[in-house]
Every structure is written in structure tokens, then in C-alpha cells.
Amino acid sequence: MTAKKPVEEIERVAIRFAGDSGDGMQVIGSKFTESTALAGNDLSTFPDFPAEIRAPAGSLAGVSGFQVHFASEDIRTPADAPDVLVALNPAALRANVEDVRPGGMVVINSDAFTTKNLERAGYTEDPLPALHERFKLVEVPITGLTREAVSDLKLSTREKDRCKNFFALGLMYWLYQRPIEPTERWLAGKFKGELFEANIRVLKAGIHFGDTTELFPVSFVVPKAKIQPGTYRNITGNTALAWGIVAAGVQLETPVFLGAYPITPASDVLHELARYKAFGVRTFQAEDEIAAISAAIGASYAGHLGVCTTSGPGFILKQEALGLAVMTELPLVVIDIQRAGPSTGLPTKTEQADLLAALYGRNSDSPVAVLAPATPGDCFHVVLEAFRLSVKHMTPVVVLSDGYLANSAEPWLIPDVDALPRDVIEKRTEPEGFLPYSRDPETLARPWAVPGTPGLEHRIGGIEKQEGTGNVSYLPENHGRMVALRSEKVARIAADIAPIEVNGDDRGDLLVVGWGGTHGAITSAVNESREAGQSVSSLHLRHLNPLPSNLGEVLSRFDQVLVAELNQGQLWRHLRAEYALPAELLSKVEGQPFKVGEIRSRIDELLAARRS
Amino acid sequence: MAAPLTRKDFVTDQDVRWCPGCGDYSILSNVQKVMPELEVPKENIVFVSGIGCSSRFPYYMDTYGFHTIHGRAPAFATGIKTARPELSVWVVTGDGDGLSIGGNHLLHTLRRNVNLQILLFNNRVYGLTKGQYSPTSREGMRTKSSPQGAIDHPVDPLAFALGAGATFVARTIDVDAPHLQATLHRAHAHPGTAFVEILQNCPVYNDAEWAEVEDRKTRTQASLTLENGEPLVFGAAGNRRGVRIQDGVPSVVELRDGEDPVAAGVAVHDEAHVSPSFAFALASMQRPDFPVATGVLRAVEKPQYDQMLAEQMGEAADQVGTSGDLRALLHTGDTWTVE
Ligand code: SF4
């Protein structure tokens, strides 16, 4: 692409594409992301879409958005406020325009601003004059220009109009000087004949329009980010999860068995894994959530790596079976991609409110290990770690991802496969002296003795076990000992967890503590505050149970601790209980991730209160 | 070659904790008798159960055993069998475990035709929770939870299984050792889910529920022993009767001495009848109007879930491309290198 107009260099920009849920916003958002990744920028994305597959056209409920933030510097969040909003109809404008940075750019499809559409969006008068005052409002007749570009093709008007998202994409490609080759390749694989021709023409028409129209006097370039050398790819949390599961099978040289029932936002992991039978991954789409975990436990009992992927409501249905895995001390990984609740809640929106359910949600004292990935790419590593811990310690491990991590994308340094941890799993084969509930002196793990092994025939189940023999035992003292042993076994996983490190100074006025998918927002907020001279650090927990062994000591080095999380204070409660800690809480429960600004203002407040 | 296994090799050292006189004792002993005859290496046999009196079964079998949670045994067994198709997996369940809390799993396991044997001990009552009516209890049954009589309409386990598309459906009796053993052999030989209802007496909470078919003296009148290819005839000489099935509706036909039952319109048993409604008619025959049908009601072949999955696994492994190469997987699609 040759830019005849002036090109300005900028450090970072955030664009939000918004339209009807049938307008293909998620598609162009992810295409823009791919192209941006290949252009060498650091990036972070935030897809935000309704739960309904097709809400009424033009309605506020049906608005789907995709925000992509990219920069020549290190970034960790999709940005609090987009610099550019592309709104394909009045509803998309209305739902998003207040988020745009003051003075930012708003590009609208002027053809969609009919009286009827304005009414559908709930506008009683034309909003555009007022917006001209506040933003750089650019009115582009996208529908008309799209039809024009494909006027000679033998497609229905409907088919032609469906290409208009690619006009908007082309326009943004021009505006930010993005390469179009990855999108061309994708279109070639996705469409054939006239449909391919139409989409590619419309994409190029968008670029050409930007190049020639007077509406856009300059275009921008965001230089490559200076990031760690290596080979990168773009990855979403759900893809990273799926690949982490595949990697666990390869690295532990044990077949994987996924039991899953379709549920938003976890289904993608099932879809992805269903394609990897060549890696020895079996996927079982069960009749319900309970059957999914039951089959996975059955597979673990039979010597495979049993795993389940689910979300809140499904996680709760699995709790009884998870308790059986605790009692029978079998390896199992349960991945809960948390969504806003309670009940069905907001299925496509994010939340971190299943922590206490993971820690304490089963009947009786029923400890499991709990891990949480910090970023989309981290999902890969956390899942691999979860399997390793699960097998080594013969315990179920719960991984708490969330809807934000699941769908967000970031550039990911592809790990060197040779450098990934590799464990040799020792299943019990020796019948001499075999006791199903004997224990490894170091980890307290019991042997993994799988059917098909001669001489090890034994019975396990949910009734309390006699220590050692594993026979049914109703003796009071034995029960007390077994409850303690199960807890101690999980507690000893701490020996395998690296000491926690602080981002920033390791002592100071304030420590912001977070876990899971809020890592980017918290780290960005704390780094900005530090640059502003505030004595604040952050700490991010990937291990929620057991907690890192040095955590109490690290927390004690700060005058104040602020726990920031997307729930009503679950980690906050947990830490206060563990360490009798007078921590403060920053809670947000709106189905949306933290904005950096929200965390910063709380930091400001707390530090200001200290001074006064 | 090690010495052939005997019944004793399948007995554990655990004290059996069923009530005296429970039908489960007889079932256990017959299963232990049959196991060595199957010529499956002992280590490849797995018993999986849910919750209830019958579900204690695995503790008494010296094989691999998994006593799981209420109702879910078929799902656990599906995981075990799908992961390791070489194992011989037996599910032991009851009328409450299998048809109430676990009805959903039973339905889907049967429809998938996973290569399992499912033994459902039907005593028509909740035993372990001390005597509430179950989903197979007769209407009007008075229990602690139904003092005025149960108002639930019962489900027939075999009719349920047939409705779910089961490929093998049989019924036998706890105390009829030869019949029980023969049925277990047939179940084991069947490719796909073999569903066996075992009429079982609970002397404590529902005594004599099946007395007519358990008692040898009344059994010939009260039950119809199915033999493939044979007419549906029951009763002792002098009181022979047959079952006619017309438009899926069974009716009892009196037979004169020496009368040819087929000529008299009595149906001939066909385990592989084109329509499951034939077996459905047999399954739903109830006392006192009809004899209780025992034996194999239906046996047909259909592809099995575990086998088909194993085939798909094989096909995938044969495909060129990223076959099992993790590095290739992580590098699929667009990547870029930062120097
Ligand atoms: S309650 Fe009934 S079924 Fe249960 S063990 Fe006792 S007799 Fe057997």
C-alpha cells in the first residue's frame, strides 16, 4: 500500500469495532488483530458480545463489539477508552460512544442512520450534530460504497451488504497501515468464487477510500514493539488452554481424555480438542456436566489424563463428582472458565466469582489445588502445570480461567517444546507390598494403580478409606486421620510452587494483590502509579491453593494491602482468613474487566488517606 | 500358563454387609461363578457401581472396582471403557440408582451402545435409605414416604432400555442360578451395551415382590422363559398357555394338550425382530394378567461408541500433517519472529 498522504508515527492506539451481532464484528476484530500481530506490535484485545446468537437487528441488546489495543511499547490491557470507534449502526454508536476518549475518532456508517434505525436504537433526535462537537466524527456511506464495489457481481443485495464489515476493516487497515496479506489468505480459505471476490474487493475498496477521501487527511503508523526475541503468534486464552491440554498429554506421555458438555464460554476448547485425536486426545461430549466429569474421572482411574472444561453453572454440577476424585485421590484437571453469575447470569461476560466454590464448594473438608492463569498465553502454561501437579500429587486440580481471558488475544512467545517440562509418570506395577492407599513419604500421594495391571486388583470408592489398605472404614480416628492426610497432601504442593515475586519494590506503602485475568489491568495501573512516584507494588497469584509459602511474609512487608478482584471479595476474604490481614477490597461485578483507571483511582484514594 | 481361575479367585476378604436373605447374595455368588468362565484376565475386569445396596457389589468382587456416586456409574464406566477398550467393564446399579437419579446416564449410555454390561438389580424399593418407594415400585405401594400409597406411575426398566435404543435387553431372577449365569454369559458376549434387569428380593423393605417368579413351584406359571426361535409358551403340562402379539399388543392364549402353539397364533420369539416393539410388548407384560418374560428379549448389533472412537483415533493418527507433533501445532497459522 502506498501512502500518498502524510503518515504520522504514534505509540499506541485502541480501536473498537461495533455493530449488530450479525454484522461480523468479531470476524473483523480478529482479522485486525492478526494483521496487527504480524506488524510486530504488542497488543491486547477484548471481544464483547451478547449471549443471543441473533438479537433483534439494530437493537441495543444486539450490539457486538471488539476492541483491539496495539502499541510500540509493552501493553497489558485492551485500554480503558478506545481512541477510535467504528460504529456500523446507531445502536452500536449509542452503546459505545460514551466510552470513547474525549476528542477521539468516531467513524460511522452514515447509510445506516435512517430514522427507523435511530428509533430502534432509542434515539429521539439525530445524535450526530452533538457528537461533532465532542469527537472527530467521520461519516462514511459504508453500505453504499460496499454495494458500489460489487455492483457487477451476481450476488443478492443481502449477500453484498454482508461484506460491509470488510469495508470498515479496509478503512482501518489504511488508517493504521496494516498488512492485508493475512486477511487475503484467510478469505481465500473461507470463501469461494463470487463471495471471495466480493469480500476481497470490498476490503480493498475500504483501503482505497481511505487513501483518496478527504475525510482522512493523515494515516498513522505504530512502530514495531521492542519485545523479547523469538517466534510469536497470536493466541486467545481458550486456544492456549486447549493447547496446554494437548501439551500435557505429550509431555507426560499419557493420553488425554476430555469430558465436556457445551457451555459458554468453554465450548471452544471442546471444539479445538476434538480436532486433536492425532495427539491421542479423546473428547467425549457428554449428556450433561455430571457425566462429563464422571467419564473424565473414569478415564483417570483407567490411567488417562482426565480433564473437564466448563463454566460456573457446570462447575457447580460437577462438585459432587469432584469430591469423589478427592476421596479416591485420582489425578483430574477441571477447568472453570468463569462467567458472570449467579445462575445463568451473563453467559458471555466475565467474572471471577467461582473462587470460593473452587476452594470450598464441596460437601465436607474436600481440598483441591486451585490455579489461575494471568493472561491468555499463560493459560497454556497453567494448564500444563495443573496436569503435572495433579499426577505427581494424585489430586484433582481446578483451573480458574475467565470469560475475558478465554476470548481475549495477545501475542504469545511460542514456547520451545524441548524446554517444556517433561515428567515420567510412574504407575504402580509391582504387586508385592501393594496397598492402594499407601503414600509417597514426600508428597503423600498414593500410587496410581490402573486396571489391566496384574496383581493390583483393588476397590476404591466414595466411602471413607482405611489408611493404607483403602478398605472401607467407619472408624472415627481413621476418618480424622484421612481428612488430615488429604489436606496435608494438597498443602504439600506448596513445595512445588516458586516463591511469589512482587512487581515493583518488595516493601512500601501499598501492595495491590490480584489473581487470574485481572493481571494486565492491575500491573498497568501499578506501573503507572509507580511512574507517578507512588510507593505501590503489585502481586499476582497464580496459585490459590495452596498459596505460595512466602506469601504471608511478603504481604507483611507492606503498610497496606488492596485486593482487587471481579467479585464481592472472595480472595480478600480468603487472605483475611489465612493471614488475619486487614486488607482493603476493590470489587467490581459488572461483567466487565477492570479498567486501569479504576484501579489507579483506588490506589490514589488509599495513598491520599494515608497522608491525611 | 497359570492355573485356571475359579470362583474363589473372585471373592474378596471383605465382610459382605447385605441383610440376611437379601437377593444380592445369590447374584454375587453367580457372578463370581461366571467370571472365570469368561476367560478374561482378572486384571482386565472392572466393576463400577453407583450408590445403593446393590452398588456395594464391587467391594466383594476381587477385580478392579470403583464404587462411585449416586446414579452416575454408567458415565464413569463410559470413561473407563472409552479410554481402555480392552477392559471388560460391568456396571452394577439398582432401580433407584439407575432409573431415578441416574436415568439420564442410563439413557445416553444405551443409545451410544458403549461396550458395557449393565446389571440393574430391581427390588422395587429404596433399601439403603430405608424403604421409600422407587421409580419401579407399583402404584399404591405404601412406604414411609408414601403412607397413603405411591402415586407415581412406575417405569419398566426394560421398556425404558428399549426406548433408549438398547441393543441387548434381558431379564433374569436373583435365585435362578442357571438362568442368571446363562444370561450373564450372553450379556458378556454381546458387542455393545448389554442391559440386564435382575429381579431381586429385598426381604427387609419389599419382601416377596417377585415371589411368584422366584419360587420354583409357581415360576412355570408366573414366568415365560424366552428362547430364541421358540414359541412364547409357558405353564406346566395340563395348563400350557402361550402369548400372542398382535399390533404390539400381547394376549394370553389357552393351549389344549398337544396343540401346536404356532398354529394357535402364539408368537415365536425373535431376539432380532425388525421392530423393538416386539420386545417392548414382552417387557411390559405384568403379573397377574401375564407371565413375566425372562431371558433375552432383544439382541441386535449396532456399531459401538468405544469402537467407533477407537477407529477415529486410528484414522487421525494416520493423517499426515501435525500428527502428534506439538511443535508443529504451536506453529500452525500465522507466526512472526522478533530478532
Ligand atoms: S435393604 Fe433390602 S436390598 Fe438392601 S441389603 Fe437389605 S435386603 Fe438387600
JSON list of N, CA, C and O and ligand atoms in Angstrom, two decimals, chain B residues 17-25 52-54 123 125-131 200-206, ligand 1:
[
{"chain": "B", "resi": 17, "resn": "ARG", "atom": "N", "xyz": [-21.96, -57.06, 53.54]},
{"chain": "B", "resi": 17, "resn": "ARG", "atom": "CA", "xyz": [-22.83, -56.37, 54.50]},
{"chain": "B", "resi": 17, "resn": "ARG", "atom": "C", "xyz": [-24.27, -56.22, 54.06]},
{"chain": "B", "resi": 17, "resn": "ARG", "atom": "O", "xyz": [-24.92, -55.25, 54.40]},
{"chain": "B", "resi": 18, "resn": "TRP", "atom": "N", "xyz": [-24.74, -57.13, 53.24]},
{"chain": "B", "resi": 18, "resn": "TRP", "atom": "CA", "xyz": [-26.16, -57.07, 52.91]},
{"chain": "B", "resi": 18, "resn": "TRP", "atom": "C", "xyz": [-26.96, -57.76, 54.02]},
{"chain": "B", "resi": 18, "resn": "TRP", "atom": "O", "xyz": [-26.43, -58.61, 54.75]},
{"chain": "B", "resi": 19, "resn": "CYS", "atom": "N", "xyz": [-28.25, -57.45, 54.12]},
{"chain": "B", "resi": 19, "resn": "CYS", "atom": "CA", "xyz": [-29.08, -58.07, 55.15]},
{"chain": "B", "resi": 19, "resn": "CYS", "atom": "C", "xyz": [-29.19, -59.58, 54.86]},
{"chain": "B", "resi": 19, "resn": "CYS", "atom": "O", "xyz": [-29.15, -59.98, 53.70]},
{"chain": "B", "resi": 20, "resn": "PRO", "atom": "N", "xyz": [-29.37, -60.34, 55.91]},
{"chain": "B", "resi": 20, "resn": "PRO", "atom": "CA", "xyz": [-29.57, -61.78, 55.69]},
{"chain": "B", "resi": 20, "resn": "PRO", "atom": "C", "xyz": [-30.77, -62.01, 54.76]},
{"chain": "B", "resi": 20, "resn": "PRO", "atom": "O", "xyz": [-31.79, -61.33, 54.89]},
{"chain": "B", "resi": 21, "resn": "GLY", "atom": "N", "xyz": [-30.62, -62.91, 53.83]},
{"chain": "B", "resi": 21, "resn": "GLY", "atom": "CA", "xyz": [-31.72, -63.24, 52.93]},
{"chain": "B", "resi": 21, "resn": "GLY", "atom": "C", "xyz": [-31.85, -62.32, 51.74]},
{"chain": "B", "resi": 21, "resn": "GLY", "atom": "O", "xyz": [-32.73, -62.50, 50.89]},
{"chain": "B", "resi": 22, "resn": "CYS", "atom": "N", "xyz": [-30.99, -61.32, 51.63]},
{"chain": "B", "resi": 22, "resn": "CYS", "atom": "CA", "xyz": [-31.06, -60.38, 50.51]},
{"chain": "B", "resi": 22, "resn": "CYS", "atom": "C", "xyz": [-30.75, -61.13, 49.21]},
{"chain": "B", "resi": 22, "resn": "CYS", "atom": "O", "xyz": [-29.83, -61.93, 49.15]},
{"chain": "B", "resi": 23, "resn": "GLY", "atom": "N", "xyz": [-31.47, -60.79, 48.17]},
{"chain": "B", "resi": 23, "resn": "GLY", "atom": "CA", "xyz": [-31.25, -61.41, 46.86]},
{"chain": "B", "resi": 23, "resn": "GLY", "atom": "C", "xyz": [-29.86, -61.14, 46.30]},
{"chain": "B", "resi": 23, "resn": "GLY", "atom": "O", "xyz": [-29.37, -61.86, 45.44]},
{"chain": "B", "resi": 24, "resn": "ASP", "atom": "N", "xyz": [-29.21, -60.09, 46.80]},
{"chain": "B", "resi": 24, "resn": "ASP", "atom": "CA", "xyz": [-27.89, -59.73, 46.29]},
{"chain": "B", "resi": 24, "resn": "ASP", "atom": "C", "xyz": [-26.86, -60.85, 46.52]},
{"chain": "B", "resi": 24, "resn": "ASP", "atom": "O", "xyz": [-25.92, -61.00, 45.73]},
{"chain": "B", "resi": 25, "resn": "TYR", "atom": "N", "xyz": [-27.04, -61.62, 47.59]},
{"chain": "B", "resi": 25, "resn": "TYR", "atom": "CA", "xyz": [-26.07, -62.70, 47.87]},
{"chain": "B", "resi": 25, "resn": "TYR", "atom": "C", "xyz": [-26.02, -63.69, 46.72]},
{"chain": "B", "resi": 25, "resn": "TYR", "atom": "O", "xyz": [-24.96, -64.10, 46.28]},
{"chain": "B", "resi": 52, "resn": "GLY", "atom": "N", "xyz": [-26.26, -47.30, 46.63]},
{"chain": "B", "resi": 52, "resn": "GLY", "atom": "CA", "xyz": [-27.43, -48.12, 46.97]},
{"chain": "B", "resi": 52, "resn": "GLY", "atom": "C", "xyz": [-26.92, -49.47, 47.45]},
{"chain": "B", "resi": 52, "resn": "GLY", "atom": "O", "xyz": [-25.72, -49.73, 47.43]},
{"chain": "B", "resi": 53, "resn": "CYS", "atom": "N", "xyz": [-27.85, -50.32, 47.87]},
{"chain": "B", "resi": 53, "resn": "CYS", "atom": "CA", "xyz": [-27.43, -51.64, 48.37]},
{"chain": "B", "resi": 53, "resn": "CYS", "atom": "C", "xyz": [-26.66, -52.38, 47.28]},
{"chain": "B", "resi": 53, "resn": "CYS", "atom": "O", "xyz": [-25.56, -52.88, 47.51]},
{"chain": "B", "resi": 54, "resn": "SER", "atom": "N", "xyz": [-27.21, -52.43, 46.09]},
{"chain": "B", "resi": 54, "resn": "SER", "atom": "CA", "xyz": [-26.57, -53.19, 45.01]},
{"chain": "B", "resi": 54, "resn": "SER", "atom": "C", "xyz": [-25.19, -52.64, 44.70]},
{"chain": "B", "resi": 54, "resn": "SER", "atom": "O", "xyz": [-24.29, -53.36, 44.30]},
{"chain": "B", "resi": 123, "resn": "ASN", "atom": "N", "xyz": [-35.37, -54.27, 42.91]},
{"chain": "B", "resi": 123, "resn": "ASN", "atom": "CA", "xyz": [-36.15, -54.75, 44.06]},
{"chain": "B", "resi": 123, "resn": "ASN", "atom": "C", "xyz": [-37.35, -53.86, 44.33]},
{"chain": "B", "resi": 123, "resn": "ASN", "atom": "O", "xyz": [-38.04, -53.99, 45.31]},
{"chain": "B", "resi": 125, "resn": "VAL", "atom": "N", "xyz": [-37.68, -50.91, 45.42]},
{"chain": "B", "resi": 125, "resn": "VAL", "atom": "CA", "xyz": [-37.73, -50.13, 46.66]},
{"chain": "B", "resi": 125, "resn": "VAL", "atom": "C", "xyz": [-36.34, -49.53, 46.90]},
{"chain": "B", "resi": 125, "resn": "VAL", "atom": "O", "xyz": [-35.35, -50.02, 46.36]},
{"chain": "B", "resi": 126, "resn": "TYR", "atom": "N", "xyz": [-36.30, -48.45, 47.67]},
{"chain": "B", "resi": 126, "resn": "TYR", "atom": "CA", "xyz": [-35.01, -47.92, 48.13]},
{"chain": "B", "resi": 126, "resn": "TYR", "atom": "C", "xyz": [-34.64, -48.68, 49.40]},
{"chain": "B", "resi": 126, "resn": "TYR", "atom": "O", "xyz": [-35.36, -48.58, 50.40]},
{"chain": "B", "resi": 127, "resn": "GLY", "atom": "N", "xyz": [-33.54, -49.43, 49.35]},
{"chain": "B", "resi": 127, "resn": "GLY", "atom": "CA", "xyz": [-33.14, -50.22, 50.51]},
{"chain": "B", "resi": 127, "resn": "GLY", "atom": "C", "xyz": [-32.24, -49.44, 51.44]},
{"chain": "B", "resi": 127, "resn": "GLY", "atom": "O", "xyz": [-32.52, -49.26, 52.63]},
{"chain": "B", "resi": 128, "resn": "LEU", "atom": "N", "xyz": [-31.15, -48.92, 50.88]},
{"chain": "B", "resi": 128, "resn": "LEU", "atom": "CA", "xyz": [-30.11, -48.30, 51.72]},
{"chain": "B", "resi": 128, "resn": "LEU", "atom": "C", "xyz": [-30.64, -47.09, 52.49]},
{"chain": "B", "resi": 128, "resn": "LEU", "atom": "O", "xyz": [-30.18, -46.78, 53.58]},
{"chain": "B", "resi": 129, "resn": "THR", "atom": "N", "xyz": [-31.60, -46.39, 51.92]},
{"chain": "B", "resi": 129, "resn": "THR", "atom": "CA", "xyz": [-32.16, -45.23, 52.63]},
{"chain": "B", "resi": 129, "resn": "THR", "atom": "C", "xyz": [-33.39, -45.62, 53.45]},
{"chain": "B", "resi": 129, "resn": "THR", "atom": "O", "xyz": [-34.13, -44.76, 53.92]},
{"chain": "B", "resi": 130, "resn": "LYS", "atom": "N", "xyz": [-33.59, -46.91, 53.56]},
{"chain": "B", "resi": 130, "resn": "LYS", "atom": "CA", "xyz": [-34.56, -47.49, 54.47]},
{"chain": "B", "resi": 130, "resn": "LYS", "atom": "C", "xyz": [-36.01, -47.40, 54.03]},
{"chain": "B", "resi": 130, "resn": "LYS", "atom": "O", "xyz": [-36.88, -46.95, 54.78]},
{"chain": "B", "resi": 131, "resn": "GLY", "atom": "N", "xyz": [-36.24, -47.81, 52.78]},
{"chain": "B", "resi": 131, "resn": "GLY", "atom": "CA", "xyz": [-37.59, -48.19, 52.42]},
{"chain": "B", "resi": 131, "resn": "GLY", "atom": "C", "xyz": [-38.54, -47.21, 51.80]},
{"chain": "B", "resi": 131, "resn": "GLY", "atom": "O", "xyz": [-39.75, -47.33, 51.99]},
{"chain": "B", "resi": 200, "resn": "GLN", "atom": "N", "xyz": [-34.84, -58.85, 42.01]},
{"chain": "B", "resi": 200, "resn": "GLN", "atom": "CA", "xyz": [-34.11, -59.11, 43.24]},
{"chain": "B", "resi": 200, "resn": "GLN", "atom": "C", "xyz": [-35.00, -58.87, 44.45]},
{"chain": "B", "resi": 200, "resn": "GLN", "atom": "O", "xyz": [-35.70, -57.85, 44.52]},
{"chain": "B", "resi": 201, "resn": "ASN", "atom": "N", "xyz": [-34.94, -59.79, 45.37]},
{"chain": "B", "resi": 201, "resn": "ASN", "atom": "CA", "xyz": [-35.79, -59.65, 46.55]},
{"chain": "B", "resi": 201, "resn": "ASN", "atom": "C", "xyz": [-35.10, -58.83, 47.63]},
{"chain": "B", "resi": 201, "resn": "ASN", "atom": "O", "xyz": [-33.91, -59.02, 47.92]},
{"chain": "B", "resi": 202, "resn": "CYS", "atom": "N", "xyz": [-35.86, -57.91, 48.21]},
{"chain": "B", "resi": 202, "resn": "CYS", "atom": "CA", "xyz": [-35.39, -57.17, 49.38]},
{"chain": "B", "resi": 202, "resn": "CYS", "atom": "C", "xyz": [-36.28, -57.61, 50.54]},
{"chain": "B", "resi": 202, "resn": "CYS", "atom": "O", "xyz": [-37.38, -57.08, 50.72]},
{"chain": "B", "resi": 203, "resn": "PRO", "atom": "N", "xyz": [-35.81, -58.60, 51.33]},
{"chain": "B", "resi": 203, "resn": "PRO", "atom": "CA", "xyz": [-36.68, -59.13, 52.37]},
{"chain": "B", "resi": 203, "resn": "PRO", "atom": "C", "xyz": [-37.01, -58.11, 53.45]},
{"chain": "B", "resi": 203, "resn": "PRO", "atom": "O", "xyz": [-37.99, -58.25, 54.17]},
{"chain": "B", "resi": 204, "resn": "VAL", "atom": "N", "xyz": [-36.23, -57.07, 53.55]},
{"chain": "B", "resi": 204, "resn": "VAL", "atom": "CA", "xyz": [-36.45, -56.11, 54.63]},
{"chain": "B", "resi": 204, "resn": "VAL", "atom": "C", "xyz": [-37.53, -55.08, 54.28]},
{"chain": "B", "resi": 204, "resn": "VAL", "atom": "O", "xyz": [-38.42, -54.80, 55.06]},
{"chain": "B", "resi": 205, "resn": "TYR", "atom": "N", "xyz": [-37.46, -54.51, 53.08]},
{"chain": "B", "resi": 205, "resn": "TYR", "atom": "CA", "xyz": [-38.38, -53.41, 52.75]},
{"chain": "B", "resi": 205, "resn": "TYR", "atom": "C", "xyz": [-39.44, -53.74, 51.71]},
{"chain": "B", "resi": 205, "resn": "TYR", "atom": "O", "xyz": [-40.38, -52.98, 51.51]},
{"chain": "B", "resi": 206, "resn": "ASN", "atom": "N", "xyz": [-39.26, -54.83, 50.99]},
{"chain": "B", "resi": 206, "resn": "ASN", "atom": "CA", "xyz": [-40.26, -55.14, 49.96]},
{"chain": "B", "resi": 206, "resn": "ASN", "atom": "C", "xyz": [-40.27, -56.65, 49.72]},
{"chain": "B", "resi": 206, "resn": "ASN", "atom": "O", "xyz": [-40.09, -57.11, 48.59]},
{"chain": "C", "resi": 1, "resn": "SF4", "atom": "S1", "xyz": [-32.18, -53.34, 52.45]},
{"chain": "C", "resi": 1, "resn": "SF4", "atom": "FE1", "xyz": [-33.01, -54.86, 51.06]},
{"chain": "C", "resi": 1, "resn": "SF4", "atom": "S2", "xyz": [-31.78, -54.69, 49.22]},
{"chain": "C", "resi": 1, "resn": "SF4", "atom": "FE2", "xyz": [-30.69, -53.67, 50.83]},
{"chain": "C", "resi": 1, "resn": "SF4", "atom": "S3", "xyz": [-29.31, -55.20, 51.64]},
{"chain": "C", "resi": 1, "resn": "SF4", "atom": "FE3", "xyz": [-31.13, -55.24, 52.90]},
{"chain": "C", "resi": 1, "resn": "SF4", "atom": "S4", "xyz": [-32.36, -56.77, 51.93]},
{"chain": "C", "resi": 1, "resn": "SF4", "atom": "FE4", "xyz": [-30.83, -56.25, 50.45]}
]
